[in-house]
Amino acid sequence: MPSYRHKETGKKFHRIHIPRTGGRFFDANLRMNGWEMQYSTQEFVENVETLHFHRALYEKHVPNIKEMPHISIVRNPIDRFISSSIFLKKMYPAHVMDSMENPIMFDMILLDENAPYKDSIQWFRPQFEFISVATNIWKFESGLGKDFGEWVSDIVGVPFPIHKVDYQPLEFLNERDRLERTPKLIDNIRRFYHADFKLFYPDQ
């Protein structure tokens, strides 16, 4: 889902985890700073991994959701999509580049609820569908350093120093095998994620 509880203070907050926005780095720092996840990341509810719940699901399933502050990180939609494309290269190894340059195929693949891997649709879900009016938003491009830690601390009411964390690549995906940033692909990304650009990156 997940919500977190601080071991010493008992304070809680809800983290809205949009895939490919620095999640593993944030996870590691949460553990190092004494925060415990309240739900298993291996749980699936309505065919979505609880770790990646979007708004419709966390508002429905997370207990006491309105009583906790919400935190989320957003990322430039083009960079997020290219980062997420390692999943596409895994799911559709043959001719996926050509398919993603085709507007019709682009939409069909990203909206396919019967994709080969469970929860993969969350990797490509527009970011605005994760966010509510209660969400405190940090932009990935602002960095995940000291300023980010101070921002988190102000929201959760507990000091949140940032620790150095070695990047842990995903075991089941080749994180270097990504789609190329071709003009046709960029046009499709901008069209599909137009609401994300309007809400979070209006100048790009």
mmCIF file of C-alpha atoms in Angstrom:
data_model
loop_
_atom_site.group_PDB
_atom_site.id
_atom_site.type_symbol
_atom_site.label_atom_id
_atom_site.label_comp_id
_atom_site.label_asym_id
_atom_site.label_seq_id
_atom_site.Cartn_x
_atom_site.Cartn_y
_atom_site.Cartn_z
ATOM 1 C CA MET A 1 0.000 0.000 0.000
ATOM 2 C CA PRO A 2 2.073 0.880 2.091
ATOM 3 C CA SER A 3 1.833 2.862 5.299
ATOM 4 C CA TYR A 4 4.744 3.144 7.705
ATOM 5 C CA ARG A 5 5.094 3.335 11.470
ATOM 6 C CA HIS A 6 8.123 4.736 13.286
ATOM 7 C CA LYS A 7 9.509 2.238 15.805
ATOM 8 C CA GLU A 8 10.277 4.785 18.529
ATOM 9 C CA THR A 9 7.657 7.508 18.172
ATOM 10 C CA GLY A 10 4.740 5.521 16.759
ATOM 11 C CA LYS A 11 4.155 8.207 14.148
ATOM 12 C CA LYS A 12 2.663 7.037 10.868
ATOM 13 C CA PHE A 13 2.519 8.176 7.269
ATOM 14 C CA HIS A 14 1.292 6.792 3.973
ATOM 15 C CA ARG A 15 3.743 6.472 1.126
ATOM 16 C CA ILE A 16 2.350 6.501 -2.389
ATOM 17 C CA HIS A 17 4.940 4.574 -4.367
ATOM 18 C CA ILE A 18 4.927 5.396 -8.066
ATOM 19 C CA PRO A 19 7.222 2.910 -9.816
ATOM 20 C CA ARG A 20 10.583 4.192 -11.125
ATOM 21 C CA THR A 21 10.797 7.232 -8.873
ATOM 22 C CA GLY A 22 13.674 6.254 -6.570
ATOM 23 C CA GLY A 23 11.673 3.723 -4.593
ATOM 24 C CA ARG A 24 14.462 1.346 -3.553
ATOM 25 C CA PHE A 25 16.596 4.247 -2.318
ATOM 26 C CA PHE A 26 13.685 5.614 -0.291
ATOM 27 C CA ASP A 27 12.886 2.120 1.042
ATOM 28 C CA ALA A 28 16.435 1.658 2.303
ATOM 29 C CA ASN A 29 16.465 5.041 4.025
ATOM 30 C CA LEU A 30 13.113 4.363 5.650
ATOM 31 C CA ARG A 31 14.500 1.186 7.203
ATOM 32 C CA MET A 32 17.694 2.937 8.302
ATOM 33 C CA ASN A 33 15.644 5.652 9.981
ATOM 34 C CA GLY A 34 13.476 3.276 11.988
ATOM 35 C CA TRP A 35 10.351 3.090 9.858
ATOM 36 C CA GLU A 36 8.484 -0.200 9.523
ATOM 37 C CA MET A 37 6.161 -1.040 6.652
ATOM 38 C CA GLN A 38 2.677 -2.016 7.798
ATOM 39 C CA TYR A 39 1.961 -4.348 4.871
ATOM 40 C CA SER A 40 3.857 -7.005 2.945
ATOM 41 C CA THR A 41 5.188 -5.853 -0.429
ATOM 42 C CA GLN A 42 4.339 -9.304 -1.795
ATOM 43 C CA GLU A 43 0.595 -8.941 -1.274
ATOM 44 C CA PHE A 44 -1.689 -8.477 -4.278
ATOM 45 C CA VAL A 45 -5.135 -6.947 -4.016
ATOM 46 C CA GLU A 46 -7.336 -6.573 -7.092
ATOM 47 C CA ASN A 47 -4.358 -7.802 -9.150
ATOM 48 C CA VAL A 48 -2.143 -4.936 -7.968
ATOM 49 C CA GLU A 49 0.838 -5.277 -5.670
ATOM 50 C CA THR A 50 0.050 -3.387 -2.470
ATOM 51 C CA LEU A 51 3.377 -1.562 -2.700
ATOM 52 C CA HIS A 52 2.180 0.137 -5.913
ATOM 53 C CA PHE A 53 -1.420 1.016 -5.052
ATOM 54 C CA HIS A 54 -2.822 3.987 -6.957
ATOM 55 C CA ARG A 55 -5.380 6.337 -5.443
ATOM 56 C CA ALA A 56 -8.518 4.315 -6.177
ATOM 57 C CA LEU A 57 -7.053 1.321 -4.331
ATOM 58 C CA TYR A 58 -5.304 2.908 -1.357
ATOM 59 C CA GLU A 59 -8.345 5.032 -0.544
ATOM 60 C CA LYS A 60 -10.407 1.848 -0.647
ATOM 61 C CA HIS A 61 -8.114 -0.561 1.199
ATOM 62 C CA VAL A 62 -5.668 1.294 3.488
ATOM 63 C CA PRO A 63 -6.982 1.560 7.063
ATOM 64 C CA ASN A 64 -7.151 5.069 8.541
ATOM 65 C CA ILE A 65 -5.814 6.555 5.329
ATOM 66 C CA LYS A 66 -7.255 10.014 6.052
ATOM 67 C CA GLU A 67 -5.515 10.208 9.423
ATOM 68 C CA MET A 68 -1.966 10.005 8.022
ATOM 69 C CA PRO A 69 0.126 12.433 5.967
ATOM 70 C CA HIS A 70 0.773 11.273 2.398
ATOM 71 C CA ILE A 71 4.118 11.396 0.621
ATOM 72 C CA SER A 72 4.943 10.686 -3.012
ATOM 73 C CA ILE A 73 7.745 11.281 -5.506
ATOM 74 C CA VAL A 74 6.921 12.170 -9.112
ATOM 75 C CA ARG A 75 9.269 12.106 -12.089
ATOM 76 C CA ASN A 76 9.427 13.654 -15.538
ATOM 77 C CA PRO A 77 7.107 11.379 -17.574
ATOM 78 C CA ILE A 78 9.615 10.856 -20.380
ATOM 79 C CA ASP A 79 12.435 9.818 -18.043
ATOM 80 C CA ARG A 80 10.088 7.648 -16.004
ATOM 81 C CA PHE A 81 8.770 5.912 -19.113
ATOM 82 C CA ILE A 82 12.235 5.218 -20.531
ATOM 83 C CA SER A 83 13.291 3.833 -17.146
ATOM 84 C CA SER A 84 10.150 1.674 -17.033
ATOM 85 C CA SER A 85 10.703 0.438 -20.573
ATOM 86 C CA ILE A 86 12.975 -2.322 -19.263
ATOM 87 C CA PHE A 87 9.677 -4.040 -18.419
ATOM 88 C CA LEU A 88 8.462 -3.691 -22.020
ATOM 89 C CA LYS A 89 11.695 -5.150 -23.366
ATOM 90 C CA LYS A 90 11.177 -8.122 -21.036
ATOM 91 C CA MET A 91 7.491 -8.627 -21.808
ATOM 92 C CA TYR A 92 7.600 -8.085 -25.558
ATOM 93 C CA PRO A 93 11.152 -8.820 -26.746
ATOM 94 C CA ALA A 94 10.259 -8.934 -30.451
ATOM 95 C CA HIS A 95 9.671 -5.655 -32.308
ATOM 96 C CA VAL A 96 8.605 -3.728 -29.187
ATOM 97 C CA MET A 97 10.378 -0.576 -30.384
ATOM 98 C CA ASP A 98 8.294 -0.502 -33.551
ATOM 99 C CA SER A 99 5.122 -1.134 -31.564
ATOM 100 C CA MET A 100 5.804 1.692 -29.111
ATOM 101 C CA GLU A 101 6.375 4.141 -31.960
ATOM 102 C CA ASN A 102 2.880 3.342 -33.234
ATOM 103 C CA PRO A 103 0.238 5.407 -31.353
ATOM 104 C CA ILE A 104 -2.416 2.679 -31.461
ATOM 105 C CA MET A 105 -0.070 -0.090 -30.336
ATOM 106 C CA PHE A 106 1.432 2.186 -27.685
ATOM 107 C CA ASP A 107 -1.953 2.645 -26.026
ATOM 108 C CA MET A 108 -2.971 -0.987 -26.406
ATOM 109 C CA ILE A 109 0.193 -2.281 -24.744
ATOM 110 C CA LEU A 110 0.209 0.213 -21.877
ATOM 111 C CA LEU A 111 -3.466 -0.331 -21.102
ATOM 112 C CA ASP A 112 -3.364 -4.124 -21.411
ATOM 113 C CA GLU A 113 -4.659 -5.512 -18.123
ATOM 114 C CA ASN A 114 -3.716 -8.995 -19.331
ATOM 115 C CA ALA A 115 -0.032 -8.173 -19.776
ATOM 116 C CA PRO A 116 2.385 -11.083 -19.222
ATOM 117 C CA TYR A 117 3.540 -9.833 -15.815
ATOM 118 C CA LYS A 118 1.214 -9.160 -12.928
ATOM 119 C CA ASP A 119 1.213 -5.515 -11.772
ATOM 120 C CA SER A 120 3.173 -4.323 -14.815
ATOM 121 C CA ILE A 121 0.392 -1.876 -15.696
ATOM 122 C CA GLN A 122 1.329 0.139 -12.585
ATOM 123 C CA TRP A 123 4.749 0.843 -14.075
ATOM 124 C CA PHE A 124 3.058 2.779 -16.861
ATOM 125 C CA ARG A 125 -0.010 4.176 -15.114
ATOM 126 C CA PRO A 126 -0.100 8.003 -15.344
ATOM 127 C CA GLN A 127 1.216 9.544 -12.160
ATOM 128 C CA PHE A 128 -1.805 11.743 -11.540
ATOM 129 C CA GLU A 129 -3.825 8.568 -10.887
ATOM 130 C CA PHE A 130 -1.672 7.910 -7.813
ATOM 131 C CA ILE A 131 -2.033 11.390 -6.323
ATOM 132 C CA SER A 132 -4.765 12.898 -4.128
ATOM 133 C CA VAL A 133 -5.301 16.436 -2.861
ATOM 134 C CA ALA A 134 -3.744 15.280 0.418
ATOM 135 C CA THR A 135 -0.473 14.186 -1.197
ATOM 136 C CA ASN A 136 2.778 15.963 -0.394
ATOM 137 C CA ILE A 137 4.754 15.815 -3.644
ATOM 138 C CA TRP A 138 8.520 15.806 -4.187
ATOM 139 C CA LYS A 139 10.034 15.917 -7.676
ATOM 140 C CA PHE A 140 12.663 13.298 -8.443
ATOM 141 C CA GLU A 141 14.648 15.917 -10.361
ATOM 142 C CA SER A 142 15.148 17.896 -7.147
ATOM 143 C CA GLY A 143 17.369 15.083 -5.882
ATOM 144 C CA LEU A 144 17.081 12.650 -3.015
ATOM 145 C CA GLY A 145 19.680 14.236 -0.768
ATOM 146 C CA LYS A 146 19.676 16.473 2.292
ATOM 147 C CA ASP A 147 16.845 18.719 1.085
ATOM 148 C CA PHE A 148 14.666 15.675 0.461
ATOM 149 C CA GLY A 149 15.408 14.356 3.959
ATOM 150 C CA GLU A 150 14.475 17.678 5.545
ATOM 151 C CA TRP A 151 11.259 17.775 3.516
ATOM 152 C CA VAL A 152 10.298 14.272 4.702
ATOM 153 C CA SER A 153 11.182 15.194 8.285
ATOM 154 C CA ASP A 154 8.923 18.261 8.220
ATOM 155 C CA ILE A 155 5.991 16.142 7.054
ATOM 156 C CA VAL A 156 6.374 13.078 9.311
ATOM 157 C CA GLY A 157 7.607 14.948 12.408
ATOM 158 C CA VAL A 158 10.715 12.774 12.858
ATOM 159 C CA PRO A 159 14.302 13.551 11.761
ATOM 160 C CA PHE A 160 15.046 11.861 8.448
ATOM 161 C CA PRO A 161 18.769 11.996 7.626
ATOM 162 C CA ILE A 162 19.683 10.633 4.208
ATOM 163 C CA HIS A 163 22.078 7.696 4.130
ATOM 164 C CA LYS A 164 24.227 6.609 1.217
ATOM 165 C CA VAL A 165 22.769 3.512 -0.404
ATOM 166 C CA ASP A 166 24.336 1.358 -3.103
ATOM 167 C CA TYR A 167 21.993 0.884 -6.035
ATOM 168 C CA GLN A 168 20.423 -2.568 -6.044
ATOM 169 C CA PRO A 169 19.419 -3.624 -9.573
ATOM 170 C CA LEU A 170 16.305 -5.686 -10.062
ATOM 171 C CA GLU A 171 17.158 -9.353 -10.382
ATOM 172 C CA PHE A 172 14.528 -10.245 -12.973
ATOM 173 C CA LEU A 173 15.112 -7.361 -15.405
ATOM 174 C CA ASN A 174 18.055 -5.995 -17.355
ATOM 175 C CA GLU A 175 18.022 -2.360 -16.289
ATOM 176 C CA ARG A 176 20.281 -1.334 -19.168
ATOM 177 C CA ASP A 177 17.971 -2.740 -21.840
ATOM 178 C CA ARG A 178 15.718 0.232 -22.519
ATOM 179 C CA LEU A 179 13.837 1.686 -25.461
ATOM 180 C CA GLU A 180 15.520 4.373 -27.538
ATOM 181 C CA ARG A 181 14.414 7.995 -27.185
ATOM 182 C CA THR A 182 13.191 8.385 -30.751
ATOM 183 C CA PRO A 183 11.037 11.374 -31.804
ATOM 184 C CA LYS A 184 8.042 9.115 -32.497
ATOM 185 C CA LEU A 185 8.285 7.481 -29.079
ATOM 186 C CA ILE A 186 8.629 10.840 -27.320
ATOM 187 C CA ASP A 187 5.532 12.107 -29.137
ATOM 188 C CA ASN A 188 3.547 9.105 -27.893
ATOM 189 C CA ILE A 189 4.784 9.590 -24.340
ATOM 190 C CA ARG A 190 3.813 13.269 -24.372
ATOM 191 C CA ARG A 191 0.366 12.442 -25.732
ATOM 192 C CA PHE A 192 -0.323 9.561 -23.334
ATOM 193 C CA TYR A 193 0.946 11.416 -20.256
ATOM 194 C CA HIS A 194 -0.393 14.845 -21.140
ATOM 195 C CA ALA A 195 -2.152 15.182 -17.761
ATOM 196 C CA ASP A 196 1.080 14.442 -15.884
ATOM 197 C CA PHE A 197 2.890 17.133 -17.843
ATOM 198 C CA LYS A 198 0.071 19.613 -17.217
ATOM 199 C CA LEU A 199 -0.073 18.946 -13.470
ATOM 200 C CA PHE A 200 3.562 18.365 -12.548
ATOM 201 C CA TYR A 201 5.770 19.566 -15.420
ATOM 202 C CA PRO A 202 3.870 22.316 -17.237
ATOM 203 C CA ASP A 203 7.039 23.968 -18.533
ATOM 204 C CA GLN A 204 8.456 20.857 -20.195
#
